[in-house]
Short mmCIF file of C-alpha atoms and ligand atoms in Angstrom, two decimals:
data_model
loop_
_atom_site.label_atom_id
_atom_site.label_comp_id
_atom_site.label_asym_id
_atom_site.label_seq_id
_atom_site.Cartn_x
_atom_site.Cartn_y
_atom_site.Cartn_z
CA MET Q 1 91.87 75.08 82.96
CA LYS Q 2 92.62 78.31 84.83
CA LYS Q 3 96.17 79.36 85.70
CA LEU Q 4 96.58 80.22 89.37
CA VAL Q 5 99.49 81.99 91.05
CA VAL Q 6 99.57 81.59 94.83
CA MET Q 7 101.27 84.18 97.04
CA ALA Q 8 102.21 83.30 100.63
CA SER Q 9 104.42 84.26 103.55
CA GLY Q 10 103.57 81.58 106.10
CA LYS Q 11 103.21 77.89 106.72
CA GLY Q 12 101.03 77.41 103.66
CA SER Q 13 98.18 75.29 105.03
CA ASN Q 14 95.71 77.06 102.72
CA PHE Q 15 98.07 76.58 99.79
CA ALA Q 16 98.21 72.85 100.60
CA THR Q 17 94.41 72.51 100.69
CA ILE Q 18 94.12 74.31 97.34
CA LEU Q 19 96.61 71.88 95.81
CA ASN Q 20 94.68 68.95 97.27
CA ALA Q 21 91.43 70.27 95.84
CA ILE Q 22 93.10 70.44 92.42
CA LYS Q 23 94.47 66.89 92.78
CA CYS Q 24 91.02 65.61 93.76
CA GLY Q 25 89.50 67.23 90.68
CA GLN Q 26 87.39 69.62 92.78
CA VAL Q 27 89.10 72.67 91.29
CA ASN Q 28 89.60 73.00 87.56
CA GLY Q 29 92.86 74.88 87.82
CA GLU Q 30 96.62 74.61 87.93
CA VAL Q 31 99.02 76.38 90.29
CA VAL Q 32 101.72 77.63 87.93
CA ALA Q 33 103.85 79.32 90.59
CA LEU Q 34 104.23 80.25 94.23
CA ILE Q 35 105.42 83.77 94.99
CA VAL Q 36 106.81 84.45 98.48
CA ASP Q 37 108.34 87.47 100.17
CA LYS Q 38 110.50 85.42 102.54
CA ASP Q 39 111.66 81.92 103.38
CA CYS Q 40 108.52 80.15 104.61
CA GLY Q 41 106.78 76.80 105.00
CA ALA Q 42 104.74 77.30 101.83
CA MET Q 43 108.00 76.90 99.87
CA ASP Q 44 108.40 73.31 101.10
CA ILE Q 45 104.92 72.50 99.82
CA ALA Q 46 105.76 74.02 96.44
CA LYS Q 47 109.00 72.01 96.28
CA GLN Q 48 107.20 68.75 97.12
CA ASN Q 49 104.74 69.49 94.31
CA LYS Q 50 107.39 70.68 91.82
CA ILE Q 51 105.82 74.13 91.59
CA PRO Q 52 108.20 76.96 90.59
CA ILE Q 53 108.94 79.42 93.40
CA PHE Q 54 109.65 83.13 92.98
CA LEU Q 55 111.14 84.96 95.95
CA LEU Q 56 110.51 88.71 95.95
CA LYS Q 57 113.85 90.33 96.69
CA ASN Q 58 113.15 94.00 97.29
CA ARG Q 59 111.29 95.75 100.08
CA ASP Q 60 109.31 97.57 97.44
CA PHE Q 61 108.62 94.55 95.28
CA THR Q 62 105.98 96.03 92.97
CA LYS Q 63 108.18 96.19 89.86
CA GLU Q 64 109.53 92.65 90.19
CA LEU Q 65 106.08 91.29 91.05
CA LEU Q 66 104.56 92.87 87.95
CA GLN Q 67 107.37 91.40 85.84
CA ILE Q 68 106.82 87.92 87.29
CA LEU Q 69 103.06 88.15 86.79
CA GLN Q 70 103.55 89.43 83.24
CA SER Q 71 105.62 86.35 82.44
CA LEU Q 72 103.12 83.96 84.08
CA GLN Q 73 99.86 85.45 82.76
CA PRO Q 74 97.69 84.02 85.55
CA ASP Q 75 93.90 83.96 85.43
CA PHE Q 76 93.79 84.47 89.20
CA ILE Q 77 96.23 85.47 91.93
CA VAL Q 78 95.45 83.72 95.19
CA LEU Q 79 96.75 85.36 98.36
CA ALA Q 80 97.12 82.60 100.94
CA GLY Q 81 98.63 84.22 103.98
CA PHE Q 82 100.66 86.79 102.02
CA MET Q 83 101.52 89.30 104.74
CA ARG Q 84 102.37 92.33 102.60
CA ILE Q 85 100.09 94.90 101.05
CA LEU Q 86 99.88 95.06 97.26
CA LYS Q 87 100.26 98.52 95.76
CA ALA Q 88 97.26 100.05 93.97
CA MET Q 89 99.13 99.67 90.67
CA VAL Q 90 99.09 95.87 91.00
CA VAL Q 91 95.48 95.77 92.19
CA LYS Q 92 94.39 97.97 89.25
CA GLN Q 93 96.22 95.89 86.68
CA TYR Q 94 94.71 92.65 88.02
CA HIS Q 95 91.27 94.07 88.84
CA ASN Q 96 88.93 91.32 90.09
CA LYS Q 97 91.64 88.71 89.58
CA ILE Q 98 93.25 88.84 93.02
CA VAL Q 99 91.57 87.03 95.92
CA ASN Q 100 92.45 86.86 99.59
CA ILE Q 101 91.38 84.94 102.67
CA HIS Q 102 91.06 86.82 105.93
CA PRO Q 103 90.47 85.27 109.38
CA SER Q 104 87.37 87.27 110.38
CA ILE Q 105 83.89 88.00 109.18
CA LEU Q 106 84.62 91.14 107.21
CA PRO Q 107 84.09 94.05 107.54
CA ALA Q 108 84.89 93.29 111.20
CA PHE Q 109 88.50 93.08 112.35
CA THR Q 110 90.51 94.07 109.29
CA GLY Q 111 94.30 94.10 109.21
CA LEU Q 112 96.75 92.23 111.38
CA ASN Q 113 95.84 90.02 114.37
CA ALA Q 114 92.19 89.63 113.39
CA VAL Q 115 91.79 86.62 115.71
CA GLU Q 116 93.18 88.51 118.71
CA GLN Q 117 91.02 91.52 117.81
CA ALA Q 118 87.89 89.32 117.84
CA LEU Q 119 88.78 87.82 121.23
CA GLU Q 120 89.52 91.21 122.73
CA TYR Q 121 86.23 92.59 121.45
CA GLY Q 122 84.38 89.70 123.07
CA VAL Q 123 82.39 88.61 120.02
CA LYS Q 124 80.50 85.32 120.26
CA ILE Q 125 81.03 84.46 116.60
CA THR Q 126 83.81 85.12 114.14
CA GLY Q 127 85.07 83.24 111.10
CA CYS Q 128 86.73 83.76 107.75
CA THR Q 129 86.12 85.60 104.50
CA VAL Q 130 87.27 85.07 100.92
CA HIS Q 131 87.15 88.35 99.02
CA PHE Q 132 88.45 90.12 95.95
CA VAL Q 133 91.32 92.48 96.65
CA ASP Q 134 90.79 96.16 95.92
CA GLU Q 135 92.74 99.29 96.81
CA LYS Q 136 91.53 99.31 100.43
CA LEU Q 137 92.69 96.87 103.11
CA ASP Q 138 90.52 93.71 103.44
CA HIS Q 139 87.74 95.53 101.62
CA GLY Q 140 86.89 94.12 98.17
CA PRO Q 141 83.65 92.28 97.21
CA ILE Q 142 82.99 89.22 99.37
CA ILE Q 143 82.89 85.83 97.63
CA HIS Q 144 82.36 83.47 100.55
CA GLN Q 145 82.24 83.48 104.37
CA ALA Q 146 82.06 80.93 107.17
CA VAL Q 147 81.29 81.36 110.83
CA VAL Q 148 82.77 79.77 113.96
CA SER Q 149 81.58 80.24 117.53
CA VAL Q 150 83.88 81.71 120.12
CA SER Q 151 83.87 80.07 123.54
CA ASN Q 152 85.00 81.64 126.80
CA GLN Q 153 87.80 79.09 126.90
CA ASP Q 154 89.23 80.08 123.52
CA SER Q 155 92.78 81.38 123.28
CA PRO Q 156 94.08 83.00 120.08
CA GLN Q 157 95.59 79.61 119.22
CA THR Q 158 92.43 77.51 119.70
CA LEU Q 159 90.28 80.08 117.89
CA LEU Q 160 92.71 80.28 114.96
CA LYS Q 161 92.65 76.48 114.74
CA LYS Q 162 88.84 76.51 114.46
CA ILE Q 163 88.94 79.30 111.87
CA GLN Q 164 91.60 77.59 109.78
CA LYS Q 165 89.58 74.37 109.70
CA LYS Q 166 86.81 76.43 108.06
CA GLU Q 167 89.29 78.22 105.79
CA HIS Q 168 90.47 74.91 104.39
CA LYS Q 169 86.97 74.23 103.05
CA LEU Q 170 86.06 77.81 102.18
CA TYR Q 171 89.03 78.74 99.99
CA PRO Q 172 88.98 75.68 97.70
CA GLN Q 173 85.21 76.14 97.26
CA ALA Q 174 85.63 79.81 96.29
CA ILE Q 175 88.49 78.99 93.92
CA LYS Q 176 86.39 76.26 92.36
CA TRP Q 177 83.67 78.84 91.58
CA LEU Q 178 86.27 81.20 90.10
CA CYS Q 179 87.82 78.50 87.94
CA ASN Q 180 84.37 77.46 86.67
CA ASP Q 181 83.50 81.08 85.75
CA GLN Q 182 80.61 80.94 88.19
CA VAL Q 183 81.44 84.24 89.91
CA ILE Q 184 79.61 87.41 88.85
CA ILE Q 185 80.37 90.77 90.49
CA LYS Q 186 77.82 93.57 90.53
CA GLY Q 187 79.02 96.53 92.56
CA ARG Q 188 80.03 95.10 95.93
CA THR Q 189 77.85 92.03 95.59
CA VAL Q 190 79.10 88.71 94.31
CA TYR Q 191 76.65 86.24 92.77
CA ILE Q 192 77.49 82.58 92.26
CA LYS Q 193 75.99 81.04 89.14
CA GLU Q 194 74.61 77.56 89.49
CA ASP Q 195 76.97 74.76 88.49
CA ASN Q 196 75.06 72.55 86.09
CA ASN Q 197 77.50 69.68 86.69
CA GLU Q 198 76.99 69.75 90.46
CA SER Q 199 74.85 66.94 91.86
C1 GRF L 205 95.28 82.31 107.27
O1 GRF L 205 94.74 82.14 108.54
C2 GRF L 205 94.63 83.44 106.54
O2 GRF L 205 93.36 83.75 107.00
C3 GRF L 205 95.55 84.61 106.76
O3 GRF L 205 96.83 84.05 106.87
C4 GRF L 205 96.75 82.72 107.34
C5 GRF L 205 97.63 81.87 106.47
O4 GRF L 205 97.79 80.60 107.00
N1 GRF L 205 95.42 85.57 105.69
P1 GRF L 205 98.51 79.45 106.15
O5 GRF L 205 99.90 79.94 105.83
O6 GRF L 205 97.68 79.20 104.93
O7 GRF L 205 98.53 78.27 107.06
#
């Protein structure tokens, strides 16, 4: 069983769906800790599930983060709405072990406010992406993507709601592949090995 550390800054809806997928037996993993950079909704979910919480104290949290990760020895670090950028030192040390979910079809609309950016640009489709984290922002090899259509009536709120509905399926599926060692990375391209147990 793989050891997962989740990092979050927000309400934690992705964190909750990952925990559900583990409970249902979809994901062969265990969340050993939640790391947050501030008081946030994800902490309540961790408390309800008796998952240890680590609160990063410093503005430059790299040293304390590396210490926490060293003590936890995770197989994968799952960024689920963690709103800070990880320093290259962390990314290098955990090369191909850190994954993130971003609310756009990358490489479009990187960075903050991706949903607003998509609306402003006037795209007819957008979606979400699960990717490995590398030294560049929202840039690493793509594991999984899902598309949603944008309607003329959409506001940032309604579009985010549609995207998050997709995220809640996409992220557990990607983490399932990771935990089953089904993910192979060649250059920028990710290949998913067939799961022989899947019907
Ligand atoms: C998600 O929409 C994700 O794409 C982005 O941050 C949001 C986190 O939402 N990186 P939640 O805290 O999981 O509800």
